[in-house]
Amino acid sequence: MTLPTDGTAPGARADLQLLAWITALTALVAIIATFILAMTGHGQEATAVAGIGAAICAAAGGIRVTVNIKR
């Protein structure tokens, strides 16, 4: 077994990719549900779904910055 040279634990990259896919899927479902609810005249429900979807995506995904310093 070879360890990554960037200091991450083995399997950490797969976990991050899974989190990214789940976040993207949640955003997509929230956008589709918001659109359908808005088009069928359910404005308040569409606003609630959009807010919940945005909150989940912000909490789960956020912004990830990686800095690699080579000396």
Short mmCIF file of C-alpha atoms in Angstrom, two decimals:
data_model
loop_
_atom_site.label_atom_id
_atom_site.label_comp_id
_atom_site.label_asym_id
_atom_site.label_seq_id
_atom_site.Cartn_x
_atom_site.Cartn_y
_atom_site.Cartn_z
CA MET A 1 0.00 0.00 0.00
CA THR A 2 1.39 3.38 -0.95
CA LEU A 3 0.56 6.50 0.99
CA PRO A 4 -0.40 9.71 -0.77
CA THR A 5 2.43 12.21 -0.97
CA ASP A 6 0.23 15.17 -0.10
CA GLY A 7 -0.29 14.17 3.53
CA THR A 8 -3.90 13.00 3.29
CA ALA A 9 -4.95 9.77 4.91
CA PRO A 10 -5.67 6.80 2.66
CA GLY A 11 -9.32 6.88 1.62
CA ALA A 12 -9.77 10.55 2.47
CA ARG A 13 -10.01 11.54 -1.18
CA ALA A 14 -12.84 9.07 -1.79
CA ASP A 15 -14.73 10.48 1.20
CA LEU A 16 -14.32 14.02 -0.11
CA GLN A 17 -15.49 12.99 -3.57
CA LEU A 18 -18.55 11.31 -2.07
CA LEU A 19 -19.34 14.44 -0.06
CA ALA A 20 -19.01 16.56 -3.20
CA TRP A 21 -21.37 14.29 -5.16
CA ILE A 22 -23.95 14.26 -2.35
CA THR A 23 -23.80 18.06 -2.11
CA ALA A 24 -24.19 18.46 -5.87
CA LEU A 25 -27.08 15.99 -5.96
CA THR A 26 -28.82 17.81 -3.10
CA ALA A 27 -28.46 21.12 -4.93
CA LEU A 28 -29.84 19.62 -8.14
CA VAL A 29 -32.85 18.09 -6.38
CA ALA A 30 -33.54 21.38 -4.56
CA ILE A 31 -33.38 23.35 -7.82
CA ILE A 32 -35.72 20.95 -9.62
CA ALA A 33 -38.17 20.82 -6.71
CA THR A 34 -38.14 24.62 -6.39
CA PHE A 35 -38.83 25.03 -10.10
CA ILE A 36 -41.69 22.52 -10.09
CA LEU A 37 -43.27 24.04 -6.97
CA ALA A 38 -42.98 27.57 -8.35
CA MET A 39 -44.49 26.59 -11.70
CA THR A 40 -47.46 24.89 -10.02
CA GLY A 41 -48.31 27.95 -7.93
CA HIS A 42 -46.77 26.91 -4.62
CA GLY A 43 -44.58 29.95 -4.02
CA GLN A 44 -44.20 29.62 -0.25
CA GLU A 45 -43.29 25.96 -0.49
CA ALA A 46 -40.80 26.72 -3.26
CA THR A 47 -39.14 29.32 -1.06
CA ALA A 48 -38.91 26.85 1.82
CA VAL A 49 -37.40 24.12 -0.35
CA ALA A 50 -34.89 26.57 -1.84
CA GLY A 51 -33.85 27.74 1.62
CA ILE A 52 -33.45 24.22 2.97
CA GLY A 53 -31.48 23.12 -0.10
CA ALA A 54 -29.19 26.14 0.12
CA ALA A 55 -28.60 25.57 3.84
CA ILE A 56 -27.74 21.90 3.34
CA CYS A 57 -25.36 22.68 0.49
CA ALA A 58 -23.66 25.46 2.44
CA ALA A 59 -23.26 23.30 5.55
CA ALA A 60 -22.13 20.15 3.75
CA GLY A 61 -20.02 21.57 0.99
CA GLY A 62 -18.75 24.95 1.92
CA ILE A 63 -15.48 26.04 0.42
CA ARG A 64 -12.37 23.89 0.61
CA VAL A 65 -8.98 25.40 0.04
CA THR A 66 -5.86 23.28 -0.22
CA VAL A 67 -2.41 24.82 -0.09
CA ASN A 68 0.62 22.73 -1.04
CA ILE A 69 3.96 24.23 -0.01
CA LYS A 70 7.03 22.58 -1.47
CA ARG A 71 10.45 23.42 -0.15
#
